[in-house]
Coordinates of C-alpha atoms in Angstrom, one line a residue:
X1 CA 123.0 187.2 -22.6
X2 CA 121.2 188.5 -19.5
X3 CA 118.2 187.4 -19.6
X4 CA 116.8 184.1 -21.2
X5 CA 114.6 183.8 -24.1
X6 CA 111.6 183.8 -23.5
X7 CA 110.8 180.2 -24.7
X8 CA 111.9 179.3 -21.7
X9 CA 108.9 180.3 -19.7
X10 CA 105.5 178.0 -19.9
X11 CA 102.6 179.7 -22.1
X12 CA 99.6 180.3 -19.1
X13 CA 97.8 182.4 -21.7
X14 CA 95.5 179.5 -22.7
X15 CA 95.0 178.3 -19.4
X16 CA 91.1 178.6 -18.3
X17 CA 90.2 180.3 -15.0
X18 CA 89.2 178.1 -12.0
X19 CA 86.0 179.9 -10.0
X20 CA 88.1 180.7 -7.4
X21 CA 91.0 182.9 -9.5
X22 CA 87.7 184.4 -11.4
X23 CA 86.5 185.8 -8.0
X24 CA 90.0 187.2 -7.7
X25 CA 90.0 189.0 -11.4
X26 CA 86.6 189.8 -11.1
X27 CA 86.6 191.4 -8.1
X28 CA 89.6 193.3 -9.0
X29 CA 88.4 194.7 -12.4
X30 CA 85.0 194.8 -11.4
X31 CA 83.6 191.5 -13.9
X32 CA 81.3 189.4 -13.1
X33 CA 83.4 186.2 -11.7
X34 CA 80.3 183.8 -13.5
X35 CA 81.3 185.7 -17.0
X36 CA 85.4 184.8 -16.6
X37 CA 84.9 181.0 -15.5
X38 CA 86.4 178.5 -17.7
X39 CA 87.6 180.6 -19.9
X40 CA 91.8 181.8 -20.3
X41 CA 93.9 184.6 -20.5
X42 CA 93.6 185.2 -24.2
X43 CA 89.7 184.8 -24.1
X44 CA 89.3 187.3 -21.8
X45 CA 91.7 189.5 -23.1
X46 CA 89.9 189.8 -26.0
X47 CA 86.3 189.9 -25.5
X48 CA 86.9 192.5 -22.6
X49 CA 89.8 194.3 -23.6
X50 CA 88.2 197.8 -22.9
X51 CA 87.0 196.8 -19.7
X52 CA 89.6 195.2 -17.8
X53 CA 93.2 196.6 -17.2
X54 CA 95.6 194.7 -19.8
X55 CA 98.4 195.0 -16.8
X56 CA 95.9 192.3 -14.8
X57 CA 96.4 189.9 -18.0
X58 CA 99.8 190.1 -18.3
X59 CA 102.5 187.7 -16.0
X60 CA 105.5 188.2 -13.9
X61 CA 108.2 186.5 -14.8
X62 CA 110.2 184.1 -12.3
X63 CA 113.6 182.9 -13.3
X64 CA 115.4 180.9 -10.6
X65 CA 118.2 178.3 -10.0
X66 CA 118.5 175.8 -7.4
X67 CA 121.7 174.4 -5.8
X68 CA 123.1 171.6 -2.9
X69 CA 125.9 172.2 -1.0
X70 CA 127.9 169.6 -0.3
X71 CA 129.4 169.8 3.3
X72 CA 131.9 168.0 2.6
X73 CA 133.9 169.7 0.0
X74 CA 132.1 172.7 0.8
X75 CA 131.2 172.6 -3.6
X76 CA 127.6 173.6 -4.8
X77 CA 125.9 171.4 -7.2
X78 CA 123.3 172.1 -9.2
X79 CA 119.7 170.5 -8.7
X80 CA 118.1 169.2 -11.8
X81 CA 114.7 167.6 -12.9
X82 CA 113.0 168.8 -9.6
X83 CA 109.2 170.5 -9.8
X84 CA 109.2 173.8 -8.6
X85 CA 105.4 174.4 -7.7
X86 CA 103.8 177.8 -7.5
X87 CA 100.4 178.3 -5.0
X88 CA 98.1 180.2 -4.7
X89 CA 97.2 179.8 -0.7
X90 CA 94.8 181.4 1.7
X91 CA 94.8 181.1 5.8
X92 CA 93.0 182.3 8.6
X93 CA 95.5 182.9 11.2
X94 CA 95.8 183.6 15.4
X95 CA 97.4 186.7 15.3
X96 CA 99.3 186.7 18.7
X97 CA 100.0 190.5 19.7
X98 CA 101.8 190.4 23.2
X99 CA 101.5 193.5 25.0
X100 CA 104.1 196.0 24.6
X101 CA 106.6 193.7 22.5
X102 CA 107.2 194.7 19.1
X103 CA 106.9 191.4 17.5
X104 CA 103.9 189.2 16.7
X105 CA 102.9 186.1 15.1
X106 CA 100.7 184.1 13.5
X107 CA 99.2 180.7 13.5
X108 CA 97.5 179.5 10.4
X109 CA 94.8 177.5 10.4
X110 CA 91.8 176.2 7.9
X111 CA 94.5 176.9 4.7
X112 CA 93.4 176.1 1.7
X113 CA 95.9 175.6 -1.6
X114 CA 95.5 176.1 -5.7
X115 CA 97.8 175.5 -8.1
X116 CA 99.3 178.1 -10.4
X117 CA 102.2 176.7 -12.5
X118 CA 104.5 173.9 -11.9
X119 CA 107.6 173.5 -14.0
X120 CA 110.9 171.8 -13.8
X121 CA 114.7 173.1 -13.5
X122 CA 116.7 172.2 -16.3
X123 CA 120.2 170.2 -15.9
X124 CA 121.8 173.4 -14.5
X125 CA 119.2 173.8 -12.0
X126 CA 117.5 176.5 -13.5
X127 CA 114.1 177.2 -13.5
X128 CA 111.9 179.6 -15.5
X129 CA 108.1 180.4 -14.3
X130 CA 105.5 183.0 -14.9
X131 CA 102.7 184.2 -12.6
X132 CA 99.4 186.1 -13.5
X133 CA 99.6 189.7 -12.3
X134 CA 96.3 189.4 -11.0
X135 CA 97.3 186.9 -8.6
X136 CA 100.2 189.5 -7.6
X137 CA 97.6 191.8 -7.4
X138 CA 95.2 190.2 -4.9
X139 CA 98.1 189.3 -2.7
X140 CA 99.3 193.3 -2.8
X141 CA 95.8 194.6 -1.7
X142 CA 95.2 192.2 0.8
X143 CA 98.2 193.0 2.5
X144 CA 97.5 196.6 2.6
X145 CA 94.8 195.8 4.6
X146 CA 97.2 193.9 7.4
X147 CA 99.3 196.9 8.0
X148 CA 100.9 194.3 11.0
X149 CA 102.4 192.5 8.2
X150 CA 105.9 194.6 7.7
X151 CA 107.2 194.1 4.3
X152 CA 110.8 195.7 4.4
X153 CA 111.9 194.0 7.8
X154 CA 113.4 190.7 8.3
X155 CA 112.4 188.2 11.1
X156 CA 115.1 188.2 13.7
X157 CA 114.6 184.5 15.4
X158 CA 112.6 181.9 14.8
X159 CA 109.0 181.3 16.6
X160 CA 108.9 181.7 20.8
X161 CA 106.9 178.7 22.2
X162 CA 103.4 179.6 23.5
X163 CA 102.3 178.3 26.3
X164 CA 99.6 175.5 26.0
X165 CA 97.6 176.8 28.8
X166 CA 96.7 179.6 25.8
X167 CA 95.4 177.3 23.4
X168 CA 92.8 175.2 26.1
X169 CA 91.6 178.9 26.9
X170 CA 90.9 179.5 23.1
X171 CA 89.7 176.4 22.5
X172 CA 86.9 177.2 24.9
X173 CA 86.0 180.2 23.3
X174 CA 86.5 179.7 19.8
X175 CA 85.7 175.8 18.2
X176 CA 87.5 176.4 14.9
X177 CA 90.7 176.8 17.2
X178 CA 90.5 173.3 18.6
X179 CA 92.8 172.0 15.7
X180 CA 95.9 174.9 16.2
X181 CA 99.5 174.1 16.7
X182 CA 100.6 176.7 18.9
X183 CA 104.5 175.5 18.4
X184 CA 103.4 175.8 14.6
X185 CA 103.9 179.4 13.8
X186 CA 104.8 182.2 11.4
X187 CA 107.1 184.8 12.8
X188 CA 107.9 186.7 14.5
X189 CA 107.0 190.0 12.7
X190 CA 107.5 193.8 13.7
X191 CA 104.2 195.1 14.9
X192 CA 102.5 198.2 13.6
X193 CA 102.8 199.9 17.5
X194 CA 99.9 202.3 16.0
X195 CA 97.4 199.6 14.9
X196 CA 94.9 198.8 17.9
X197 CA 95.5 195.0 18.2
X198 CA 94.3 192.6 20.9
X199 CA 96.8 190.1 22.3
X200 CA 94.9 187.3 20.2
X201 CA 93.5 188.4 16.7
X202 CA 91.5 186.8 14.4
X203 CA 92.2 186.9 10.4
X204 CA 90.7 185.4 8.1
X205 CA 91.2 184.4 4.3
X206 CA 95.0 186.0 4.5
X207 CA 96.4 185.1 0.5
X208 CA 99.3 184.5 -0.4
X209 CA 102.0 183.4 -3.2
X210 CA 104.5 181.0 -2.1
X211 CA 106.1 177.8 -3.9
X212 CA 107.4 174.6 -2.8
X213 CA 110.1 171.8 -4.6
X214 CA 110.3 168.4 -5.0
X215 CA 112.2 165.7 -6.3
X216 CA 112.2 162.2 -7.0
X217 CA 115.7 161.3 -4.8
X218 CA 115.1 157.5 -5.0
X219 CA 114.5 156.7 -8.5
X220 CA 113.4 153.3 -7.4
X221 CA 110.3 154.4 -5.5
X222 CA 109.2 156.8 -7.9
X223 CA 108.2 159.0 -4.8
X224 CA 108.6 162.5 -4.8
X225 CA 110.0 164.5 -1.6
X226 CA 110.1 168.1 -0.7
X227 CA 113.3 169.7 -1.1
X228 CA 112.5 173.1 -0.3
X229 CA 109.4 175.3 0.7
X230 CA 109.5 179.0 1.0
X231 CA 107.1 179.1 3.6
X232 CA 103.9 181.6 3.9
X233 CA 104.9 185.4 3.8
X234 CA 108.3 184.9 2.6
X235 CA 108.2 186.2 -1.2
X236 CA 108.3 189.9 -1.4
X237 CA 106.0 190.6 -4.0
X238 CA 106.0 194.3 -3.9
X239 CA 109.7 194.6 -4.3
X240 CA 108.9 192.0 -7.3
X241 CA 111.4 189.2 -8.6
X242 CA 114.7 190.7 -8.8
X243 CA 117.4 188.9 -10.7
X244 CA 118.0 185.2 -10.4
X245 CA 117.8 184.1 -6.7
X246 CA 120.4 181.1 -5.7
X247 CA 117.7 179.0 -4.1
X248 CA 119.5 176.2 -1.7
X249 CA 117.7 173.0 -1.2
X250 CA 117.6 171.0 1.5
X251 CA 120.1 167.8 2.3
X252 CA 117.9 165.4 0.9
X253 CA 117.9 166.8 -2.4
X254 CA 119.5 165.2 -5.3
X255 CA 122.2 166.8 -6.8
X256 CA 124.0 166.9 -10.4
X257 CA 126.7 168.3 -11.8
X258 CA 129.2 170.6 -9.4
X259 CA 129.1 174.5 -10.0
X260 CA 132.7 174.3 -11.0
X261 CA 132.6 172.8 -14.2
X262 CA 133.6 175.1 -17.2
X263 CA 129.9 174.1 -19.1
X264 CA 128.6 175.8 -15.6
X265 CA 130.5 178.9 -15.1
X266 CA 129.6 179.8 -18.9
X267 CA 126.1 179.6 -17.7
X268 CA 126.3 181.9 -14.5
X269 CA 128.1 184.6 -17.0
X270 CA 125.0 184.6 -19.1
X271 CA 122.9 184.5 -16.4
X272 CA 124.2 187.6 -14.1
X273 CA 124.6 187.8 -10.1
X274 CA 122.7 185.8 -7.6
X275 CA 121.7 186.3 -4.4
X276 CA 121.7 183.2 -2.6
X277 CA 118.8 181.7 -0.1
X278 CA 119.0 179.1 2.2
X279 CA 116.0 176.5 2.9
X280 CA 113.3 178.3 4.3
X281 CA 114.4 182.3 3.6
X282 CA 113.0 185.3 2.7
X283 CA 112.7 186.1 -0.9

């Protein structure tokens, strides 16, 4: 079959609204945020089904599968029992815009994370998640208004060290900058040449949707590590979630059963093509 049943994917419909994703849906459909607080999907759907847009209430599914390459025999295994933990974040970054380069980035600072949905990949190292569109939504919108994030255009290197001299200048002039890791960055992007920016910008309250993994390796501790994070503007939410993304976790992940097996290659069949992502890529 080509895609899974859909008991596969956790229920959100009952789940009650924080204040924080009411301000979100409220704003969006034009509620009062006090009116949607504490109460879920399937109570607001009802009581204000001619007043909001029943596309807001409904959720994107995710399916995904994560894998571990072993080195050694160059053989993937797949990941199992691992959390797989969707957030909802917001930033305020440094936008760093040098003159005349095509490429900028960005330093976050003051983020601030909320749960959506965490759930677990199954023995083959599947997952199955959904997200609410409204959260999609906010995300869309706010980018729209950042037309210096590009959204069809993949980084070409990894982050260029700023010098530190930049951040004791800032630090004088802005206090909430006295915290910033200039060697901690996101980027770099292509520029919008046509948008007006100073070298250093300020954003604030950037969202975003962006999930993290972890696993209990040592069964002895109990502990669980990070395997993967996707990192802030890596999901391509206006393209949506195409197929089932081979998700690759990092080398301290622990892995079970090899892709090889016959059990396993059933599964892919069923499951159609993948396209595969390292730790840390673009989705």
């Amino acid at each position: 079959m080509a895609t899974a049943p859909y008991d596969h994917y956790p229920d959100l419909s009952s789940n009650r609204l924080t204040a924080t994703a009411a301000h979100r849906l409220g704003t969006l459909s034009r509620i009062g945020p006090d009116l949607l607080v504490g109460m879920s999907v399937a109570q607001i759907g009802h009581k204000f089904r001619l007043m909001i847009d029943p596309y807001l209430l409904s959720f994107a599914r995710m399916r995904g599968m994560l894998v571990k390459n072993d080195d050694s025999t160059d053989i993937e295994h797949a990941v199992p029992s691992a959390n797989v933990h969707i957030e909802f974040s917001e930033c305020n970054l440094l936008g760093y815009f040098p003159p005349g380069s095509k490429w900028s980035w960005y330093f976050p600072f003051a983020c601030r994370r909320e749960h959506i949905v965490t759930v677990q990949t199954d023995e083959y190292g599947y997952f199955y998640a959904m997200v609410p569109r409204w959260e999609i939504e906010w995300v869309l919108r706010a980018r729209q208004q950042y037309p210096q994030f590009p959204l069809h255009v993949e980084p070409p290197a990894p982050c260029e060290p700023i010098d530190d001299t930049v951040l004791q200048r800032l630090s004088v002039e802005h206090e909430a900058f006295r915290h910033l890791d200039l060697q901690s960055c996101i980027g770099p992007f292509q520029r919008n040449m046509e948008a007006d920016r100073a070298e250093w910008t300020q954003l604030n309250e950037v969202p975003d949707i962006s999930f993290r993994i972890t696993q209990v390796v040592d069964a002895a501790s109990g502990v669980e590590e990070e395997i993967y994070n996707a990192g802030q503007f890596q999901i391509r939410w206006e393209q949506g979630w195409r197929g089932t993304p081979k998700i690759v976790a990092q080398s301290n992940a622990k892995p079970g059963q090899p892709c090889l097996s016959a059990d396993y290659r059933t599964r892919i069949k069923e499951s159609g093509p993948f396209k595969v992502l390292p730790h840390g890529a673009r989705l």
